[in-house]
Amino acid sequence: MSRIRAAFHDPDGNRYGIPTYWWQGAPPGYATRRQLRAAGLRPAGQPIAAQVLWRGVGGTRAAYLYRVDLARPKRTATPAQLRAVRAALLARRTCRICGRVRPYYIPRSLNECLDCFEGVPA
């Protein structure tokens, strides 16, 4: 079955309120959030410019499109933000019982490393 459906072709936005296209039928100059991110861009607060509709599992699915010409470059993290992320990830690998840093993330359901949970001495 073809994914192209005439019911989803509304480039003027009369039927759906915003320009609507079928699967892989959007004109150039529009991109989804994931496509923008892959190109190193972000929507930068712009409103949804168009949408793509298709029939999927559970009914009609939608992907929202943003204008590429209004997108801005992705922001980079500051050194302080990167330090904070590193510290948080280190805390997730540090056992609260034995205090050792493990090569895996400590399961939140256990709140201790697997050796401490099994009663094996460190």
Coordinates of N, CA and C in Angstrom, one line a residue:
M1 N 0.8 -1.2 0.0 CA 0.0 0.0 0.0 C 0.9 1.2 0.0
S2 N 0.6 2.2 -0.8 CA 1.3 3.4 -0.9 C 1.1 4.3 0.3
R3 N 2.1 5.0 0.7 CA 2.0 5.9 1.9 C 1.4 7.3 1.4
I4 N 1.4 7.6 0.1 CA 0.9 8.8 -0.3 C -0.7 8.8 -0.3
R5 N -1.3 9.8 0.4 CA -2.7 9.8 0.5 C -3.2 11.2 0.2
A6 N -4.1 11.3 -0.7 CA -4.6 12.6 -1.1 C -5.3 13.4 0.0
A7 N -5.8 12.7 1.0 CA -6.4 13.3 2.1 C -5.5 14.1 2.9
F8 N -4.2 13.8 2.9 CA -3.2 14.5 3.7 C -2.5 15.6 2.9
H9 N -2.9 15.9 1.7 CA -2.3 17.0 0.9 C -3.1 18.2 1.0
D10 N -2.6 19.2 1.8 CA -3.3 20.5 2.0 C -2.2 21.6 2.2
P11 N -1.6 21.9 1.1 CA -0.5 22.9 1.2 C -0.9 24.3 1.6
D12 N -2.2 24.6 1.4 CA -2.7 25.9 1.8 C -3.1 26.0 3.3
G13 N -3.3 24.9 3.9 CA -3.7 24.8 5.3 C -5.2 25.0 5.5
N14 N -6.0 24.9 4.5 CA -7.5 25.1 4.6 C -8.1 24.0 5.4
R15 N -7.7 22.8 5.3 CA -8.4 21.7 6.0 C -7.9 21.5 7.4
Y16 N -6.5 21.6 7.6 CA -5.9 21.2 8.9 C -5.4 22.5 9.6
G17 N -5.5 23.6 9.1 CA -5.1 24.8 9.8 C -3.7 25.3 9.5
I18 N -2.8 24.3 9.2 CA -1.4 24.6 8.8 C -1.1 23.8 7.5
P19 N -0.2 24.2 6.7 CA 0.1 23.4 5.5 C 0.4 22.0 5.9
T20 N -0.2 21.1 5.2 CA -0.1 19.6 5.5 C 0.3 18.9 4.2
Y21 N 1.3 17.9 4.4 CA 1.8 17.2 3.3 C 1.7 15.7 3.7
W22 N 1.9 14.8 2.7 CA 1.9 13.4 2.9 C 3.3 13.0 3.2
W23 N 3.5 11.7 3.5 CA 4.8 11.2 3.9 C 5.8 11.4 2.8
Q24 N 6.9 12.0 3.1 CA 8.0 12.4 2.2 C 7.5 13.3 1.1
G25 N 6.5 14.1 1.3 CA 6.0 15.0 0.3 C 6.2 16.5 0.6
A26 N 6.9 16.8 1.7 CA 7.1 18.2 2.0 C 8.1 18.8 1.1
P27 N 7.9 20.1 0.7 CA 8.9 20.8 -0.1 C 10.2 21.1 0.6
P28 N 11.2 21.4 -0.1 CA 12.5 21.7 0.5 C 12.3 23.0 1.4
G29 N 13.1 23.1 2.4 CA 13.1 24.3 3.2 C 12.4 24.0 4.5
Y30 N 11.8 22.8 4.7 CA 11.2 22.4 6.0 C 11.9 21.2 6.5
A31 N 12.0 21.1 7.8 CA 12.7 20.0 8.5 C 12.0 19.7 9.8
T32 N 12.1 18.4 10.3 CA 11.6 18.1 11.6 C 12.7 18.4 12.6
R33 N 12.4 18.3 13.9 CA 13.4 18.6 14.9 C 14.6 17.7 14.8
R34 N 14.4 16.4 14.5 CA 15.5 15.5 14.4 C 16.4 15.9 13.2
Q35 N 15.7 16.3 12.1 CA 16.5 16.7 10.9 C 17.3 17.9 11.2
L36 N 16.7 18.9 11.9 CA 17.5 20.1 12.3 C 18.6 19.7 13.2
R37 N 18.4 18.9 14.2 CA 19.5 18.5 15.1 C 20.6 17.8 14.4
A38 N 20.3 17.0 13.4 CA 21.3 16.3 12.6 C 22.2 17.3 11.8
A39 N 21.5 18.4 11.5 CA 22.3 19.4 10.7 C 22.9 20.4 11.6
G40 N 22.9 20.2 12.9 CA 23.5 21.1 13.9 C 22.7 22.4 14.1
L41 N 21.3 22.3 13.9 CA 20.5 23.5 14.1 C 19.4 23.2 15.2
R42 N 18.7 24.2 15.6 CA 17.6 24.1 16.5 C 16.4 25.0 16.0
P43 N 15.2 24.8 16.4 CA 14.1 25.6 15.9 C 14.1 27.0 16.4
A44 N 14.7 27.3 17.5 CA 14.9 28.6 18.1 C 13.6 29.4 18.3
G45 N 12.6 28.7 18.9 CA 11.3 29.3 19.3 C 10.4 29.6 18.2
Q46 N 10.7 29.2 17.0 CA 9.7 29.5 15.9 C 8.5 28.6 16.0
P47 N 7.3 29.0 15.5 CA 6.2 28.2 15.6 C 6.3 27.1 14.5
I48 N 5.4 26.1 14.7 CA 5.3 25.0 13.7 C 4.9 25.6 12.4
A49 N 5.6 25.3 11.3 CA 5.3 25.9 10.0 C 4.5 25.0 9.2
A50 N 4.6 23.7 9.3 CA 3.8 22.7 8.5 C 3.8 21.4 9.2
Q51 N 3.1 20.4 8.7 CA 3.1 19.1 9.2 C 3.1 18.0 8.1
V52 N 3.5 16.8 8.5 CA 3.4 15.7 7.6 C 2.5 14.7 8.3
L53 N 1.5 14.2 7.6 CA 0.5 13.2 8.2 C 0.7 11.9 7.4
W54 N 0.5 10.8 8.2 CA 0.5 9.5 7.5 C -0.3 8.6 8.4
R55 N -0.7 7.5 7.8 CA -1.4 6.5 8.6 C -0.4 5.5 9.2
G56 N -0.5 5.4 10.5 CA 0.5 4.5 11.2 C -0.3 3.6 12.1
V57 N 0.5 3.0 13.0 CA -0.1 2.1 14.0 C -0.9 2.9 14.9
G58 N -2.1 2.6 15.1 CA -3.0 3.3 16.1 C -3.7 4.5 15.5
G59 N -3.5 4.7 14.2 CA -4.3 5.8 13.6 C -3.3 6.8 12.8
T60 N -3.8 8.0 12.7 CA -3.0 9.0 11.9 C -1.9 9.5 12.8
R61 N -0.7 9.5 12.2 CA 0.5 10.0 12.9 C 0.9 11.4 12.3
A62 N 1.6 12.2 13.0 CA 2.0 13.5 12.6 C 3.5 13.8 12.9
A63 N 4.1 14.5 12.0 CA 5.5 15.0 12.3 C 5.4 16.5 11.9
Y64 N 5.9 17.3 12.9 CA 5.8 18.8 12.7 C 7.1 19.3 12.1
L65 N 6.9 20.2 11.2 CA 8.0 20.8 10.4 C 8.3 22.2 10.8
Y66 N 9.5 22.6 10.7 CA 10.0 23.9 11.0 C 10.7 24.4 9.8
R67 N 10.8 25.8 9.6 CA 11.5 26.4 8.5 C 13.0 26.4 8.8
V68 N 13.7 25.9 7.8 CA 15.2 25.8 8.0 C 15.8 27.1 8.0
D69 N 15.3 28.1 7.2 CA 15.9 29.4 7.1 C 15.8 30.2 8.4
L70 N 14.8 29.8 9.3 CA 14.7 30.5 10.6 C 15.4 29.8 11.7
A71 N 15.9 28.6 11.4 CA 16.6 27.8 12.5 C 18.0 28.5 12.8
R72 N 18.4 28.3 14.0 CA 19.7 28.8 14.5 C 20.6 27.7 14.9
P73 N 21.9 28.0 14.9 CA 22.8 26.9 15.3 C 22.5 26.4 16.8
K74 N 22.8 25.1 17.0 CA 22.7 24.6 18.3 C 23.6 25.3 19.3
R75 N 23.1 25.4 20.5 CA 24.0 26.0 21.6 C 24.9 25.0 22.1
T76 N 26.1 25.4 22.5 CA 27.1 24.5 23.1 C 27.1 24.6 24.6
A77 N 27.4 23.6 25.3 CA 27.4 23.6 26.7 C 28.6 24.4 27.2
T78 N 28.4 25.1 28.3 CA 29.5 25.8 29.0 C 30.4 24.8 29.7
P79 N 31.6 25.2 30.0 CA 32.5 24.3 30.8 C 31.9 23.9 32.1
A80 N 31.2 24.8 32.8 CA 30.5 24.5 34.1 C 29.4 23.5 33.9
Q81 N 28.7 23.6 32.8 CA 27.6 22.6 32.6 C 28.2 21.2 32.3
L82 N 29.3 21.2 31.5 CA 30.0 19.9 31.2 C 30.5 19.3 32.5
R83 N 31.1 20.1 33.4 CA 31.6 19.6 34.7 C 30.5 19.0 35.5
A84 N 29.3 19.7 35.5 CA 28.2 19.2 36.3 C 27.6 17.9 35.8
V85 N 27.6 17.7 34.5 CA 27.1 16.5 33.9 C 28.1 15.3 34.2
R86 N 29.4 15.6 34.1 CA 30.4 14.6 34.5 C 30.3 14.2 35.9
A87 N 30.1 15.1 36.8 CA 29.9 14.8 38.2 C 28.6 14.0 38.5
A88 N 27.6 14.3 37.8 CA 26.3 13.6 38.0 C 26.5 12.1 37.4
L89 N 27.2 11.9 36.3 CA 27.4 10.6 35.8 C 28.3 9.8 36.7
L90 N 29.3 10.4 37.3 CA 30.2 9.8 38.2 C 29.4 9.3 39.5
A91 N 28.5 10.2 40.0 CA 27.7 9.8 41.1 C 26.8 8.6 40.8
R92 N 26.3 8.5 39.6 CA 25.5 7.3 39.2 C 26.3 6.0 39.2
R93 N 27.6 6.1 39.1 CA 28.4 4.9 39.1 C 29.1 4.6 40.4
T94 N 28.9 5.5 41.4 CA 29.5 5.3 42.7 C 28.5 4.6 43.7
C95 N 29.0 3.5 44.3 CA 28.2 2.8 45.2 C 28.1 3.5 46.5
R96 N 26.8 3.6 47.1 CA 26.6 4.2 48.4 C 27.1 3.4 49.6
I97 N 27.2 2.1 49.4 CA 27.6 1.2 50.5 C 29.1 1.1 50.6
C98 N 29.8 0.7 49.5 CA 31.2 0.5 49.6 C 32.0 1.7 49.0
G99 N 31.4 2.6 48.4 CA 32.0 3.8 47.9 C 32.9 3.6 46.7
R100 N 32.9 2.5 46.1 CA 33.7 2.2 44.9 C 33.0 2.7 43.6
V101 N 33.8 3.2 42.7 CA 33.3 3.6 41.4 C 33.2 2.4 40.5
R102 N 32.1 2.1 40.0 CA 31.9 0.9 39.2 C 31.9 1.3 37.7
P103 N 32.2 0.3 36.8 CA 32.2 0.6 35.3 C 30.8 0.6 34.7
Y104 N 29.8 0.5 35.6 CA 28.4 0.5 35.1 C 27.6 1.4 36.0
Y105 N 26.4 1.8 35.6 CA 25.5 2.6 36.4 C 24.9 1.8 37.4
I106 N 24.8 2.3 38.7 CA 24.2 1.5 39.8 C 22.7 1.5 39.5
P107 N 22.1 0.3 39.6 CA 20.6 0.2 39.4 C 19.9 1.0 40.5
R108 N 19.0 1.9 40.1 CA 18.2 2.7 41.0 C 17.3 1.8 41.9
S109 N 16.9 0.7 41.4 CA 16.1 -0.2 42.2 C 16.8 -0.8 43.3
L110 N 18.2 -0.9 43.2 CA 19.0 -1.5 44.3 C 19.6 -0.5 45.2
N111 N 20.0 0.7 44.6 CA 20.7 1.7 45.3 C 22.1 1.3 45.9
E112 N 22.6 0.2 45.3 CA 24.0 -0.3 45.7 C 24.5 -1.1 44.5
C113 N 25.8 -1.3 44.5 CA 26.4 -2.0 43.4 C 26.0 -3.5 43.5
L114 N 26.2 -4.2 42.4 CA 25.8 -5.6 42.4 C 26.6 -6.5 43.4
D115 N 27.8 -6.2 43.6 CA 28.6 -6.9 44.6 C 28.0 -6.7 46.0
C116 N 27.7 -5.5 46.4 CA 27.1 -5.2 47.7 C 25.8 -5.9 47.8
F117 N 25.0 -5.9 46.8 CA 23.6 -6.4 46.8 C 23.7 -8.0 47.0
E118 N 24.7 -8.6 46.4 CA 24.8 -10.1 46.5 C 25.6 -10.5 47.8
G119 N 26.1 -9.5 48.5 CA 26.8 -9.8 49.8 C 28.2 -10.2 49.6
V120 N 28.8 -10.0 48.4 CA 30.2 -10.3 48.1 C 31.0 -9.2 48.6
P121 N 32.1 -9.5 49.4 CA 32.9 -8.4 49.9 C 33.7 -7.8 48.8
A122 N 33.9 -6.5 48.9 CA 34.6 -5.7 47.9 C 36.0 -6.0 48.0

